[in-house]
Amino acid sequence: MKKTLWLIVAIMLLATFSDHPTIKPYKEQLYALFSESAGQASQVHGEQVLRTISARFAAFSGELGQKQQEELKRITSDKTELLAFYQAYCVEKQFNPLFFGHTQGRICDVIAEFERGMR
């Protein structure tokens, strides 16, 4: 309990004096380091989401025809392709000659579930 209290006090002191001229350069270096790490982490997250979506599509692609399976592989090959598909056929509700009705709804549901991780 004492360690937690001291940690809270140390964080509060650091926050209070973080604009002090002697501490500010170190704070900026730490901020740059965390920013760089966060950028790399979000890139990995996007790739992980793409793999997860591909696995979800594979679960029901056995019910689809060969051309439909090829199209699913094509749109999950790249994040920009997947987002373009989602925008055109799920958000704008354009007609897709390969996926329509229940199949398109399932695909859009899977992409919508993971959309936030793609951006």
mmCIF file of C-alpha atoms in Angstrom:
data_model
loop_
_atom_site.group_PDB
_atom_site.id
_atom_site.type_symbol
_atom_site.label_atom_id
_atom_site.label_comp_id
_atom_site.label_asym_id
_atom_site.label_seq_id
_atom_site.Cartn_x
_atom_site.Cartn_y
_atom_site.Cartn_z
ATOM 1 C CA MET A 1 0.000 0.000 0.000
ATOM 2 C CA LYS A 2 2.856 2.363 0.841
ATOM 3 C CA LYS A 3 4.508 1.710 -2.522
ATOM 4 C CA THR A 4 1.320 2.626 -4.347
ATOM 5 C CA LEU A 5 1.002 5.823 -2.340
ATOM 6 C CA TRP A 6 4.602 6.801 -3.128
ATOM 7 C CA LEU A 7 4.058 6.043 -6.796
ATOM 8 C CA ILE A 8 1.001 8.314 -6.858
ATOM 9 C CA VAL A 9 2.946 11.073 -5.079
ATOM 10 C CA ALA A 10 5.829 10.719 -7.545
ATOM 11 C CA ILE A 11 3.463 10.940 -10.539
ATOM 12 C CA MET A 12 1.762 14.003 -9.075
ATOM 13 C CA LEU A 13 5.136 15.702 -8.469
ATOM 14 C CA LEU A 14 6.254 14.868 -11.986
ATOM 15 C CA ALA A 15 3.032 16.283 -13.434
ATOM 16 C CA THR A 16 3.372 19.419 -11.321
ATOM 17 C CA PHE A 17 6.971 20.180 -12.306
ATOM 18 C CA SER A 18 6.980 18.767 -15.843
ATOM 19 C CA ASP A 19 7.208 22.231 -17.418
ATOM 20 C CA HIS A 20 10.308 23.084 -15.415
ATOM 21 C CA PRO A 21 13.220 23.938 -17.766
ATOM 22 C CA THR A 22 15.460 21.165 -16.404
ATOM 23 C CA ILE A 23 12.823 18.434 -16.817
ATOM 24 C CA LYS A 24 11.179 19.561 -20.057
ATOM 25 C CA PRO A 25 13.803 18.143 -22.499
ATOM 26 C CA TYR A 26 13.526 14.698 -20.911
ATOM 27 C CA LYS A 27 9.743 14.876 -21.037
ATOM 28 C CA GLU A 28 9.855 15.694 -24.749
ATOM 29 C CA GLN A 29 12.232 12.787 -25.430
ATOM 30 C CA LEU A 30 9.947 10.400 -23.584
ATOM 31 C CA TYR A 31 6.939 11.731 -25.464
ATOM 32 C CA ALA A 32 8.713 11.221 -28.817
ATOM 33 C CA LEU A 33 9.653 7.674 -27.834
ATOM 34 C CA PHE A 34 6.089 6.810 -26.835
ATOM 35 C CA SER A 35 4.695 8.401 -30.009
ATOM 36 C CA GLU A 36 6.981 6.322 -32.190
ATOM 37 C CA SER A 37 6.091 3.117 -30.330
ATOM 38 C CA ALA A 38 2.378 3.887 -30.567
ATOM 39 C CA GLY A 39 2.634 4.397 -34.317
ATOM 40 C CA GLN A 40 4.318 1.031 -34.771
ATOM 41 C CA ALA A 41 1.788 -0.670 -32.516
ATOM 42 C CA SER A 42 -1.155 0.627 -34.533
ATOM 43 C CA GLN A 43 0.430 -0.646 -37.743
ATOM 44 C CA VAL A 44 0.763 -4.116 -36.276
ATOM 45 C CA HIS A 45 -2.795 -3.877 -35.024
ATOM 46 C CA GLY A 46 -4.010 -3.181 -38.562
ATOM 47 C CA GLU A 47 -2.219 -6.268 -39.883
ATOM 48 C CA GLN A 48 -3.639 -8.381 -37.069
ATOM 49 C CA VAL A 49 -7.144 -7.156 -37.832
ATOM 50 C CA LEU A 50 -6.684 -8.032 -41.494
ATOM 51 C CA ARG A 51 -5.653 -11.593 -40.558
ATOM 52 C CA THR A 52 -8.611 -11.890 -38.185
ATOM 53 C CA ILE A 53 -11.047 -10.751 -40.873
ATOM 54 C CA SER A 54 -9.506 -13.239 -43.330
ATOM 55 C CA ALA A 55 -10.004 -16.037 -40.800
ATOM 56 C CA ARG A 56 -13.636 -15.017 -40.239
ATOM 57 C CA PHE A 57 -14.231 -15.019 -43.995
ATOM 58 C CA ALA A 58 -12.609 -18.455 -44.290
ATOM 59 C CA ALA A 59 -15.124 -19.786 -41.778
ATOM 60 C CA PHE A 60 -18.040 -19.264 -44.157
ATOM 61 C CA SER A 61 -16.300 -19.114 -47.538
ATOM 62 C CA GLY A 62 -16.870 -22.851 -48.026
ATOM 63 C CA GLU A 63 -20.508 -22.007 -48.712
ATOM 64 C CA LEU A 64 -19.519 -19.595 -51.495
ATOM 65 C CA GLY A 65 -18.573 -20.132 -55.114
ATOM 66 C CA GLN A 66 -15.043 -20.058 -56.471
ATOM 67 C CA LYS A 67 -15.266 -16.500 -57.871
ATOM 68 C CA GLN A 68 -16.670 -15.254 -54.567
ATOM 69 C CA GLN A 69 -13.834 -16.918 -52.648
ATOM 70 C CA GLU A 70 -11.274 -15.348 -54.994
ATOM 71 C CA GLU A 71 -12.864 -11.944 -54.479
ATOM 72 C CA LEU A 72 -12.741 -12.370 -50.683
ATOM 73 C CA LYS A 73 -9.038 -13.220 -50.921
ATOM 74 C CA ARG A 74 -8.441 -10.192 -53.123
ATOM 75 C CA ILE A 75 -10.157 -7.708 -50.826
ATOM 76 C CA THR A 76 -8.420 -9.098 -47.731
ATOM 77 C CA SER A 77 -4.992 -8.907 -49.357
ATOM 78 C CA ASP A 78 -4.618 -5.235 -48.439
ATOM 79 C CA LYS A 79 -6.076 -2.866 -45.887
ATOM 80 C CA THR A 80 -6.910 -0.206 -48.494
ATOM 81 C CA GLU A 81 -8.779 -2.747 -50.641
ATOM 82 C CA LEU A 82 -10.821 -3.858 -47.649
ATOM 83 C CA LEU A 83 -11.687 -0.305 -46.633
ATOM 84 C CA ALA A 84 -12.611 0.575 -50.234
ATOM 85 C CA PHE A 85 -14.900 -2.463 -50.400
ATOM 86 C CA TYR A 86 -16.476 -1.542 -47.077
ATOM 87 C CA GLN A 87 -17.069 2.059 -48.139
ATOM 88 C CA ALA A 88 -18.561 1.160 -51.513
ATOM 89 C CA TYR A 89 -20.697 -1.844 -50.674
ATOM 90 C CA CYS A 90 -21.467 -1.542 -46.973
ATOM 91 C CA VAL A 91 -21.686 2.194 -46.333
ATOM 92 C CA GLU A 92 -22.865 3.458 -49.725
ATOM 93 C CA LYS A 93 -24.874 0.259 -50.406
ATOM 94 C CA GLN A 94 -23.783 -0.061 -54.035
ATOM 95 C CA PHE A 95 -24.762 -3.224 -55.899
ATOM 96 C CA ASN A 96 -22.091 -5.922 -55.944
ATOM 97 C CA PRO A 97 -22.649 -8.625 -58.585
ATOM 98 C CA LEU A 98 -20.731 -11.256 -56.575
ATOM 99 C CA PHE A 99 -22.025 -10.568 -53.080
ATOM 100 C CA PHE A 100 -25.606 -9.579 -52.474
ATOM 101 C CA GLY A 101 -28.302 -10.170 -49.924
ATOM 102 C CA HIS A 102 -27.408 -12.260 -46.893
ATOM 103 C CA THR A 103 -23.808 -12.899 -48.043
ATOM 104 C CA GLN A 104 -23.024 -9.223 -48.423
ATOM 105 C CA GLY A 105 -24.626 -8.562 -45.043
ATOM 106 C CA ARG A 106 -22.401 -11.151 -43.365
ATOM 107 C CA ILE A 107 -19.285 -9.705 -45.004
ATOM 108 C CA CYS A 108 -20.234 -6.160 -44.002
ATOM 109 C CA ASP A 109 -20.952 -7.276 -40.430
ATOM 110 C CA VAL A 110 -17.496 -8.842 -40.102
ATOM 111 C CA ILE A 111 -15.744 -5.787 -41.528
ATOM 112 C CA ALA A 112 -17.824 -3.388 -39.398
ATOM 113 C CA GLU A 113 -16.861 -5.306 -36.266
ATOM 114 C CA PHE A 114 -13.167 -4.624 -36.905
ATOM 115 C CA GLU A 115 -13.387 -1.326 -38.795
ATOM 116 C CA ARG A 116 -11.957 0.770 -35.974
ATOM 117 C CA GLY A 117 -8.764 -1.317 -35.929
ATOM 118 C CA MET A 118 -8.276 -0.782 -39.650
ATOM 119 C CA ARG A 119 -8.058 2.992 -39.565
#
